Short mmCIF file of C-alpha atoms and ligand atoms in Angstrom, two decimals:
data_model
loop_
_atom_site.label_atom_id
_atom_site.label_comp_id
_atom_site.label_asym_id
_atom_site.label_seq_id
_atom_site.Cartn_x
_atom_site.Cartn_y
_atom_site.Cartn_z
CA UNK A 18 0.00 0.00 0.00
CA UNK A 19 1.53 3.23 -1.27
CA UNK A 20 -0.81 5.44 0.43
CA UNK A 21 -0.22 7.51 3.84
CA UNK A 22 -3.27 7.38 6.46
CA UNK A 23 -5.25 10.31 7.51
CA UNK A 24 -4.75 11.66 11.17
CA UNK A 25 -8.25 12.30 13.00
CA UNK A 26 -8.17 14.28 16.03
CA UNK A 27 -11.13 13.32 17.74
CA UNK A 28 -11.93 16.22 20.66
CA UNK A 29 -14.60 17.61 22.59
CA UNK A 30 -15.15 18.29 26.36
CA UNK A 31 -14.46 15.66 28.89
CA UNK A 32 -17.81 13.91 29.49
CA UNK A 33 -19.33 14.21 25.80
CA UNK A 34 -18.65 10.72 25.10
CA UNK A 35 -15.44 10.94 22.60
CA UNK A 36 -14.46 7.23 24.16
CA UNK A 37 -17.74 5.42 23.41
CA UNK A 38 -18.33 6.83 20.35
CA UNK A 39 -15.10 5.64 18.99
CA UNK A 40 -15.34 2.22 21.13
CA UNK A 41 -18.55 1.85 18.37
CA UNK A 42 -16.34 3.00 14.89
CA UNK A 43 -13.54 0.77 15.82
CA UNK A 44 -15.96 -2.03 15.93
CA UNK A 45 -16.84 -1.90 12.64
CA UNK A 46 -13.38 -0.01 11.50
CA UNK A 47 -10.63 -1.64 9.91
CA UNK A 48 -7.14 -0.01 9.12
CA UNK A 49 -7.63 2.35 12.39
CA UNK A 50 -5.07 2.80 14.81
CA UNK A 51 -6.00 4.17 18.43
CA UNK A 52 -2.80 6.55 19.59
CA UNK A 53 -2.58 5.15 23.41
CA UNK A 54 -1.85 8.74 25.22
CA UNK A 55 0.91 9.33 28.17
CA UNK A 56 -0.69 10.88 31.28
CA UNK A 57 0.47 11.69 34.85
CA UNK A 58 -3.31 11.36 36.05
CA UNK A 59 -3.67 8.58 38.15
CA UNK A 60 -5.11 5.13 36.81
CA UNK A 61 -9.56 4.97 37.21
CA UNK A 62 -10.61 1.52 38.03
CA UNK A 63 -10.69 -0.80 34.97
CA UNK A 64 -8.42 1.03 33.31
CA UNK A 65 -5.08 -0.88 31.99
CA UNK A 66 -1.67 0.68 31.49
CA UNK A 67 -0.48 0.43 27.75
CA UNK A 68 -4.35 0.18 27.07
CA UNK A 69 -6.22 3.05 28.28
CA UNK A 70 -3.30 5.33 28.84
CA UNK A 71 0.45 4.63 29.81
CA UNK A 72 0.65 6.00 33.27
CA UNK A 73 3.68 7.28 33.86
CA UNK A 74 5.33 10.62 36.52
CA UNK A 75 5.45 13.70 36.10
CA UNK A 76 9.28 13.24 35.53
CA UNK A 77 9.05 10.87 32.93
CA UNK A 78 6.41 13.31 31.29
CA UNK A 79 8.67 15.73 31.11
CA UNK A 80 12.04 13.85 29.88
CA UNK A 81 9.10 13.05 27.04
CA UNK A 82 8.94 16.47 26.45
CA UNK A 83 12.65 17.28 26.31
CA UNK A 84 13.07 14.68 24.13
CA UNK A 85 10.53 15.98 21.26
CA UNK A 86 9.15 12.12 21.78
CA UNK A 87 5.30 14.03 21.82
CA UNK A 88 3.26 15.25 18.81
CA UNK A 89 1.74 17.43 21.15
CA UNK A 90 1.01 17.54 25.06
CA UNK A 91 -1.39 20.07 27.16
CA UNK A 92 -1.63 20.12 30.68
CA UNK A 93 -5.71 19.35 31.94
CA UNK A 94 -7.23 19.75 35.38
CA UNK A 95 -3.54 19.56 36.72
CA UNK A 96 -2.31 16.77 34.82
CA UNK A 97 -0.27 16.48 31.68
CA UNK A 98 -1.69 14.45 28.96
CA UNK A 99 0.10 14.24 25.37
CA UNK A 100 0.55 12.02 22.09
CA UNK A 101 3.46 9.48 21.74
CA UNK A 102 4.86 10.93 18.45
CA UNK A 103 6.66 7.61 16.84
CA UNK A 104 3.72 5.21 16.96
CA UNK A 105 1.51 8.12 15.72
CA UNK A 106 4.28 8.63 12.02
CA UNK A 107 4.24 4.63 11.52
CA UNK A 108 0.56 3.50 11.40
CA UNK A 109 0.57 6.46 9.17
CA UNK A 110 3.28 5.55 7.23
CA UNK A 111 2.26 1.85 6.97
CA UNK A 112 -1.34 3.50 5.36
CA UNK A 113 -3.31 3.14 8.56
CA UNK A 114 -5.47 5.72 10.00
CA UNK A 115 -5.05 7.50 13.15
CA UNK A 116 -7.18 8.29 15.35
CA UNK A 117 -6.11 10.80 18.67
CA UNK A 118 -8.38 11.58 21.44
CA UNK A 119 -7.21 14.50 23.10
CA UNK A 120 -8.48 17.41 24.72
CA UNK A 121 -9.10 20.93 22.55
CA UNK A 122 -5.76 22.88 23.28
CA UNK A 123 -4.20 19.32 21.96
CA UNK A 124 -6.02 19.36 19.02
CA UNK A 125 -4.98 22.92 18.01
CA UNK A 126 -1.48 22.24 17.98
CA UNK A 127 -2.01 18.77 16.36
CA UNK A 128 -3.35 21.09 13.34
CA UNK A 129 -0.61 23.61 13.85
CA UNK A 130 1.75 21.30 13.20
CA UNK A 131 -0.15 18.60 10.82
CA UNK A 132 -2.58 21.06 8.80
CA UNK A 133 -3.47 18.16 6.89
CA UNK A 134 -5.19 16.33 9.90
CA UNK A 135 -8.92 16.19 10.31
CA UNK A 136 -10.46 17.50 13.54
CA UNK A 137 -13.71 16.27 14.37
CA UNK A 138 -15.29 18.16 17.91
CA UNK A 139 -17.92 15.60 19.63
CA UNK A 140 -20.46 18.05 21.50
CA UNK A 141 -22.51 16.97 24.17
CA UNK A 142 -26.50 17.67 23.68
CA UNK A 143 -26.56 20.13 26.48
CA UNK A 144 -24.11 21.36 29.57
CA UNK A 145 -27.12 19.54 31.84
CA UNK A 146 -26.75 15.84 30.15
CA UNK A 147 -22.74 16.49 30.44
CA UNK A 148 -22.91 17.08 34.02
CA UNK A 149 -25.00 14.25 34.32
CA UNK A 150 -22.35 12.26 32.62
CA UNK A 151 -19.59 13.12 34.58
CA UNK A 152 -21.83 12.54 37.99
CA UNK A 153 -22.51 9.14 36.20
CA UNK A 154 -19.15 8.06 35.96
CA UNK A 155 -18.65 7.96 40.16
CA UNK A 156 -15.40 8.34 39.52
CA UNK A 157 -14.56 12.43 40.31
CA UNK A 158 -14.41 14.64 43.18
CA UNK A 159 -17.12 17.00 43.39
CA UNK A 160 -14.43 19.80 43.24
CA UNK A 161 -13.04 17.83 39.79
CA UNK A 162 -16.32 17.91 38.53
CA UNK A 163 -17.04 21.24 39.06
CA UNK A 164 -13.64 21.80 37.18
CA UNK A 165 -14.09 19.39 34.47
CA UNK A 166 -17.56 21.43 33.82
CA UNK A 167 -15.94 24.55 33.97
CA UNK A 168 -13.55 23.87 31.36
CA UNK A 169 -16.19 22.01 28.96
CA UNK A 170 -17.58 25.33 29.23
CA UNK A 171 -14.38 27.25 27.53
CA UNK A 172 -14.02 24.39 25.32
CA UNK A 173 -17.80 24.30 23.72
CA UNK A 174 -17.24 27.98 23.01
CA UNK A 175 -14.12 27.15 20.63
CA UNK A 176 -16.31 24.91 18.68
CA UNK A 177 -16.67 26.95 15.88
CA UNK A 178 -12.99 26.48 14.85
CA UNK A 179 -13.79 23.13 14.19
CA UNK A 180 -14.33 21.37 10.13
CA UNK A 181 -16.62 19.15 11.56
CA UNK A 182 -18.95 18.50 14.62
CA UNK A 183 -21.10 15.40 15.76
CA UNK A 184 -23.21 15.98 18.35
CA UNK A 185 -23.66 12.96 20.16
CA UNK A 186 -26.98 12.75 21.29
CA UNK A 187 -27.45 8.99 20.74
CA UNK A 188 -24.34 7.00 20.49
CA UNK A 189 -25.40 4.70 17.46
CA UNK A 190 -26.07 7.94 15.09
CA UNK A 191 -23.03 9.76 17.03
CA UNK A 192 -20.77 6.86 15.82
CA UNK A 193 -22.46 6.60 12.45
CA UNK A 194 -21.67 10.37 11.42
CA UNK A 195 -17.69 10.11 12.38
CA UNK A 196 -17.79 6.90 10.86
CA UNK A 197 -18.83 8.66 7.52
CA UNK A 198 -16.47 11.36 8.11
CA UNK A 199 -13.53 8.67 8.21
CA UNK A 200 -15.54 7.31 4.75
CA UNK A 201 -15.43 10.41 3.12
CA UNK A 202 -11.81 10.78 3.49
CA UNK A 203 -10.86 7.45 2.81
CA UNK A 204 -12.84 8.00 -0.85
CA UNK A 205 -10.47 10.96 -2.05
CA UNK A 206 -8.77 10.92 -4.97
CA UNK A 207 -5.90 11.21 -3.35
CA UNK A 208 -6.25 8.46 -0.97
CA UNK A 209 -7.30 6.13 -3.33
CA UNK A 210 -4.88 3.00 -4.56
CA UNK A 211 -6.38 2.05 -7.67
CA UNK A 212 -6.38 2.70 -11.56
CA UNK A 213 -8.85 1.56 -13.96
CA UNK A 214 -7.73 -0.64 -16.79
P1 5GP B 313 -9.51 11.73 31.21
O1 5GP B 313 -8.77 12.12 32.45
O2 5GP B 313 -11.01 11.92 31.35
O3 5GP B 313 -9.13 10.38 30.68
O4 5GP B 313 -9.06 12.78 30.06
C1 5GP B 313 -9.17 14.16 30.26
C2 5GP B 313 -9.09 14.85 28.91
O5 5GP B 313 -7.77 14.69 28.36
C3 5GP B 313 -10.07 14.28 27.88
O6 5GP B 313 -10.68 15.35 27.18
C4 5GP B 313 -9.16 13.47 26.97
O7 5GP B 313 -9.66 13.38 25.66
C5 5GP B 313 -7.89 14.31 27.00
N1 5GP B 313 -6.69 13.59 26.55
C6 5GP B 313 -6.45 12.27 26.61
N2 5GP B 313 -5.24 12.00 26.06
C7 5GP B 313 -4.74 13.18 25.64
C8 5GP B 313 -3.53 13.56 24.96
O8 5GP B 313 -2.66 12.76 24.62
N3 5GP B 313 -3.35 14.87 24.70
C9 5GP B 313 -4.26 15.82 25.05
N4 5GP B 313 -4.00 17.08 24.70
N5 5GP B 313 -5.42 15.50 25.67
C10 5GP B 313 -5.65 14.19 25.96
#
């Protein structure tokens, strides 16, 4: 395969449901390649280092940095989280797709520095059912809450620098329209490998 894969930056606020919506397109996706993120936040239960995240210190995190080993990095609700940059170059390389779930100052300088990536912003249907969310999960302080909700806030507003938004009211159609976005850029003429004879 001669082709390289698209990068999709998948972002939106903590709580609008970027994880399940892409737990339902990688179902059904083949040729995508999740980018595991570094963090320093601790581990949630369930949640498997090398999987979910690699969980590693704040020092580590920051020998990443010094190192240019991260496509990008932002610190959130007091806790660095940023993009392995190797993995990311050779799934696209090899023709995969990419697909990076990261938090909205992330995703800016993902496009700074990749213009030809595709950012997709998941919105939640309203600030109430994203509070509810993030009350549903059990797993936050109240004071993290109240800061994750804060920030959601700043980030909804920056919405409009985004090419395209899914608004994830229902998962199913919520996973159906990035699922066509990743469709729709796998059909141009540029990423096609075939000639007619
Ligand atoms: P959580 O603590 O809920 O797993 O993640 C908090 C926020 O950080 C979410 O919006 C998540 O998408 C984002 N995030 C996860 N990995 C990365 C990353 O590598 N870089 C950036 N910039 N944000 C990330």
């Amino acid at each position: 395969m001669s082709r390289k894969g698209t990068l999709f930056v998948v972002t939106g606020p903590s709580g609008a449901g970027k994880g399940t919506v892409l737990g339902k397109v990688f179902e059904s996706t083949d040729h995508l390649y999740f980018s595991v993120s570094a963090t320093t936040r601790a581990p949630r239960e369930g949640e498997v280092d090398g999987v979910h995240y690699h969980f590693i210190t704040r020092e580590q995190f920051e020998s990443l940095i010094e190192n240019d080993r991260l496509l990008e990095y932002a610190e959130y609700v007091n806790n660095y989280y940023g993009t392995p940059l190797a993995p990311v170059e050779e799934h696209l390389a090899q023709g995969d797709d990419v697909v990076l779930e990261i938090e909205i100052q992330g995703a800016r300088k993902v496009k700074a520095r990749r213009p030809d990536a595709a950012l997709v912003f998941i919105a939640p249907p309203s600030f109430e059912e994203l509070e509810n969310r993030l009350r549903g999960r059990g797993t936050e302080s109240e004071e993290t809450i109240l800061r994750r909700m804060e920030t959601a806030r700043r980030e909804c507003a920056g919405m409009e620098d985004f090419e395209y938004i899914v608004l994830n009211d229902r998962v199913e159609d919520a996973a159906c329209e990035l699922k066509s976005i990743i469709t729709a850029y796998r059909c141009r003429r540029e990423n096609r490998d075939f000639s007619l004879n």
